[in-house]
């Protein structure tokens, strides 16, 4: 693994300035860019460690605070082990912030994140890759369809509401996606029932998108997050294998 440098950075966004975490190889050389979309629990040590691991593989990784309109992270007092079942008040705080992050706002922000990466001296020129978790998986798909010329690959893990009946459902951008996509779905995830999994698969196939969608048997919603009660070690390691494989295919001469 390559030595890693991690720093807090501020990124200009349409509604002000967003705090973010940047991780990259410590040699300072320009590397392929990766934009990591957080889950609902926000920018915190677990996501920084995930960014560090990707940076150790040779990528420059930006993890923005998607709830920046509400302040700098952390916005919620999180326990050492996050168990929403035992702490329902967490989602009482988080849910309004999620609802206020509309597709329009999120995609305006995504343009800002991509602009910042494009202007960074530690990011190699050209399209970047995306990876997202829970709500971030949805944003990964939307960003791939909104900025196709700027996204070379996109992944999403234990995402919810990816293919609903709503007129702004993420799967409806499939026809604009040019990136290779990978989705690792949680088994028996109430936020992504089988009919949505099938609808997403049909949409991507019909649009001719290079993709793979897999259901991780036995893995609950949130399975990659080691600081939560949903953590599933086998599913997490499978996620790393799939994500790193996607990145190596996308950037065969970098990373």
Coordinates of C-alpha atoms in Angstrom, one line a residue:
X1 CA 0.0 0.0 0.0
X2 CA 1.2 3.5 -0.9
X3 CA 1.7 6.1 1.9
X4 CA -1.3 8.3 2.2
X5 CA -1.9 12.0 3.0
X6 CA -5.3 13.0 4.2
X7 CA -6.4 16.6 4.7
X8 CA -9.6 18.6 5.4
X9 CA -10.5 20.9 2.5
X10 CA -13.2 23.4 1.7
X11 CA -14.9 23.1 -1.7
X12 CA -16.9 26.1 -3.2
X13 CA -20.5 25.0 -3.8
X14 CA -23.5 26.9 -5.2
X15 CA -25.0 27.6 -1.8
X16 CA -21.7 28.5 -0.1
X17 CA -18.7 26.3 0.9
X18 CA -18.7 22.6 1.7
X19 CA -16.3 20.9 4.0
X20 CA -14.7 17.7 2.7
X21 CA -11.9 15.2 3.2
X22 CA -9.2 14.7 0.6
X23 CA -7.0 11.6 0.6
X24 CA -4.2 10.9 -1.9
X25 CA -0.8 9.2 -2.2
X26 CA 1.7 11.1 -0.2
X27 CA 4.1 11.6 -3.1
X28 CA 1.8 14.4 -4.4
X29 CA 1.7 13.0 -7.9
X30 CA -1.5 13.4 -10.0
X31 CA -3.6 10.2 -9.7
X32 CA -7.0 9.2 -11.1
X33 CA -9.8 10.9 -9.2
X34 CA -12.5 9.2 -7.1
X35 CA -15.6 11.0 -5.7
X36 CA -17.0 9.2 -2.7
X37 CA -20.6 9.9 -1.8
X38 CA -21.3 9.4 1.9
X39 CA -24.2 7.6 3.6
X40 CA -26.7 9.4 5.7
X41 CA -24.5 9.3 8.8
X42 CA -22.2 11.8 7.2
X43 CA -18.5 12.6 6.9
X44 CA -16.9 10.8 9.8
X45 CA -13.8 8.7 10.7
X46 CA -15.2 5.5 8.9
X47 CA -15.5 7.3 5.6
X48 CA -12.1 8.9 6.0
X49 CA -10.6 5.5 6.5
X50 CA -12.3 4.2 3.4
X51 CA -10.9 7.1 1.4
X52 CA -7.5 6.4 2.9
X53 CA -7.7 2.8 1.7
X54 CA -8.6 3.9 -1.8
X55 CA -5.8 6.5 -1.7
X56 CA -3.4 3.7 -0.7
X57 CA -4.3 1.9 -3.9
X58 CA -3.2 4.9 -5.9
X59 CA -6.2 7.2 -6.2
X60 CA -7.1 10.7 -5.2
X61 CA -10.3 10.6 -3.2
X62 CA -12.7 13.4 -2.3
X63 CA -15.4 12.9 0.3
X64 CA -17.7 16.0 0.6
X65 CA -20.1 16.7 3.3
X66 CA -23.3 16.4 1.4
X67 CA -25.3 18.1 4.2
X68 CA -23.1 21.2 4.1
X69 CA -26.1 23.5 3.9
X70 CA -26.8 22.6 7.5
X71 CA -23.3 23.2 8.8
X72 CA -19.9 21.5 8.9
X73 CA -19.6 17.8 9.9
X74 CA -20.3 16.3 12.3
X75 CA -23.9 17.5 12.2
X76 CA -25.2 14.7 14.5
X77 CA -23.6 13.3 17.7
X78 CA -22.9 9.8 16.7
X79 CA -22.1 7.0 19.1
X80 CA -19.0 4.8 18.7
X81 CA -21.3 2.1 17.3
X82 CA -24.2 3.5 15.3
X83 CA -27.3 1.4 15.9
X84 CA -30.4 3.3 14.5
X85 CA -32.7 0.7 16.1
X86 CA -31.4 1.7 19.5
X87 CA -31.1 5.4 18.7
X88 CA -34.3 6.4 16.7
X89 CA -33.5 10.1 17.4
X90 CA -30.6 9.9 15.0
X91 CA -33.0 9.7 12.0
X92 CA -35.2 12.3 13.5
X93 CA -32.3 14.6 12.9
X94 CA -31.0 13.1 9.7
X95 CA -34.2 12.5 7.7
X96 CA -35.1 16.2 7.2
X97 CA -31.5 16.9 5.8
X98 CA -31.9 13.9 3.4
X99 CA -35.3 15.2 2.2
X100 CA -33.9 18.7 1.6
X101 CA -31.1 17.3 -0.6
X102 CA -33.2 17.2 -3.7
X103 CA -31.9 15.8 -7.0
X104 CA -31.5 19.3 -8.3
X105 CA -29.4 20.4 -5.3
X106 CA -27.4 17.2 -5.2
X107 CA -26.6 17.4 -8.9
X108 CA -25.6 21.1 -8.7
X109 CA -23.3 20.1 -5.9
X110 CA -22.0 17.1 -7.9
X111 CA -20.9 19.6 -10.6
X112 CA -19.0 21.5 -7.9
X113 CA -17.3 18.4 -6.6
X114 CA -16.3 17.4 -10.2
X115 CA -15.0 21.0 -10.9
X116 CA -12.9 20.9 -7.8
X117 CA -11.4 17.6 -8.7
X118 CA -10.7 18.8 -12.2
X119 CA -8.8 21.7 -10.8
X120 CA -6.7 19.8 -8.3
X121 CA -3.0 19.3 -8.9
X122 CA -3.2 15.8 -7.3
X123 CA -5.9 14.6 -9.7
X124 CA -5.0 13.3 -13.2
X125 CA -6.7 14.9 -16.1
X126 CA -9.8 13.2 -17.5
X127 CA -13.0 11.6 -16.2
X128 CA -13.2 10.4 -12.6
X129 CA -14.8 7.4 -10.9
X130 CA -17.6 7.5 -8.3
X131 CA -18.6 5.3 -5.4
X132 CA -21.5 5.8 -3.1
X133 CA -23.1 4.2 0.0
X134 CA -26.8 4.0 1.0
X135 CA -28.1 7.4 -0.1
X136 CA -24.7 7.9 -1.8
X137 CA -25.4 5.0 -4.2
X138 CA -28.4 6.9 -5.6
X139 CA -26.3 10.0 -6.1
X140 CA -23.6 8.0 -7.8
X141 CA -26.1 6.8 -10.4
X142 CA -27.6 10.3 -10.8
X143 CA -24.2 11.9 -11.3
X144 CA -23.1 9.3 -13.9
X145 CA -26.2 10.2 -15.9
X146 CA -26.1 14.0 -15.3
X147 CA -22.3 14.4 -16.1
X148 CA -21.6 11.4 -18.5
X149 CA -18.6 13.0 -20.1
X150 CA -17.0 13.5 -16.7
X151 CA -17.6 10.1 -15.2
X152 CA -15.7 7.0 -16.4
X153 CA -17.1 4.5 -13.8
X154 CA -19.6 4.5 -11.0
X155 CA -20.4 2.1 -8.2
X156 CA -23.1 2.0 -5.5
X157 CA -23.4 -0.2 -2.5
X158 CA -26.5 -1.0 -0.4
X159 CA -28.4 1.8 -2.1
X160 CA -32.0 2.5 -1.6
X161 CA -34.8 3.8 -3.9
X162 CA -32.7 3.3 -7.0
X163 CA -35.7 2.5 -9.3
X164 CA -39.0 3.8 -8.0
X165 CA -42.2 4.9 -9.7
X166 CA -41.3 8.5 -9.1
X167 CA -40.7 10.8 -12.1
X168 CA -37.2 11.6 -10.8
X169 CA -36.2 8.0 -10.0
X170 CA -32.4 7.5 -10.5
X171 CA -32.8 4.7 -12.9
X172 CA -34.4 7.0 -15.5
X173 CA -31.0 8.5 -16.2
X174 CA -29.8 5.2 -17.7
X175 CA -30.0 6.4 -21.2
X176 CA -27.5 9.1 -20.6
X177 CA -24.9 7.0 -18.8
X178 CA -21.6 6.2 -20.6
X179 CA -19.6 4.9 -17.6
X180 CA -19.3 1.3 -16.5
X181 CA -21.5 0.8 -13.5
X182 CA -21.4 -1.7 -10.6
X183 CA -24.1 -2.1 -7.9
X184 CA -23.8 -4.3 -4.8
X185 CA -27.3 -4.6 -3.3
X186 CA -28.0 -5.7 0.2
X187 CA -30.0 -8.9 0.6
X188 CA -33.6 -8.3 1.7
X189 CA -33.2 -4.6 1.9
X190 CA -36.6 -2.9 2.5
X191 CA -35.3 0.3 0.8
X192 CA -34.6 -1.7 -2.4
X193 CA -37.1 -4.5 -2.9
X194 CA -36.8 -7.1 -5.6
X195 CA -39.1 -5.2 -8.0
X196 CA -36.7 -2.2 -7.9
X197 CA -33.6 -4.4 -8.4
X198 CA -35.3 -5.9 -11.5
X199 CA -36.4 -2.5 -12.8
X200 CA -32.9 -1.1 -12.5
X201 CA -31.4 -4.1 -14.3
X202 CA -33.9 -3.8 -17.1
X203 CA -33.3 -0.1 -17.5
X204 CA -29.5 -0.5 -17.6
X205 CA -29.7 -3.4 -20.0
X206 CA -32.2 -1.6 -22.3
X207 CA -29.9 1.4 -22.4
X208 CA -26.8 -0.7 -23.3
X209 CA -25.0 0.4 -20.2
X210 CA -21.9 -1.7 -19.3
X211 CA -22.9 -2.9 -15.8
X212 CA -23.1 -5.6 -13.2
X213 CA -25.7 -5.7 -10.4
X214 CA -25.2 -8.2 -7.7
X215 CA -27.2 -9.1 -4.5
X216 CA -25.0 -9.9 -1.5
X217 CA -26.8 -12.7 0.2
X218 CA -27.0 -12.3 4.0
X219 CA -25.7 -8.7 3.9
X220 CA -28.0 -6.1 5.5
X221 CA -28.5 -2.5 4.4
X222 CA -25.4 -0.6 5.4
X223 CA -23.1 -3.6 5.2
X224 CA -19.9 -1.7 4.4
X225 CA -20.0 0.6 7.4
X226 CA -17.9 -0.9 10.2
X227 CA -19.0 1.7 12.7
X228 CA -22.7 0.6 12.5
X229 CA -24.6 -2.4 13.7
X230 CA -25.3 -3.3 10.1
X231 CA -21.7 -4.1 9.3
X232 CA -21.1 -7.4 7.5
X233 CA -17.5 -8.3 7.1
X234 CA -17.9 -10.7 4.2
X235 CA -20.1 -8.3 2.3
X236 CA -17.6 -5.4 3.0
X237 CA -14.6 -7.4 1.6
X238 CA -16.7 -8.4 -1.4
X239 CA -17.4 -4.7 -1.9
X240 CA -13.7 -3.8 -1.8
X241 CA -12.9 -6.5 -4.4
X242 CA -15.7 -5.3 -6.7
X243 CA -14.8 -1.6 -6.3
X244 CA -11.1 -2.0 -6.8
X245 CA -11.7 -4.3 -9.8
X246 CA -13.9 -1.6 -11.4
X247 CA -11.2 1.1 -10.7
X248 CA -8.4 -1.0 -12.2
X249 CA -10.4 -1.7 -15.3
X250 CA -11.2 2.0 -15.7
X251 CA -7.7 3.3 -15.0
X252 CA -5.4 0.5 -16.2
X253 CA -2.4 2.8 -16.3
X254 CA -3.0 4.6 -13.1
X255 CA -4.0 3.9 -9.5

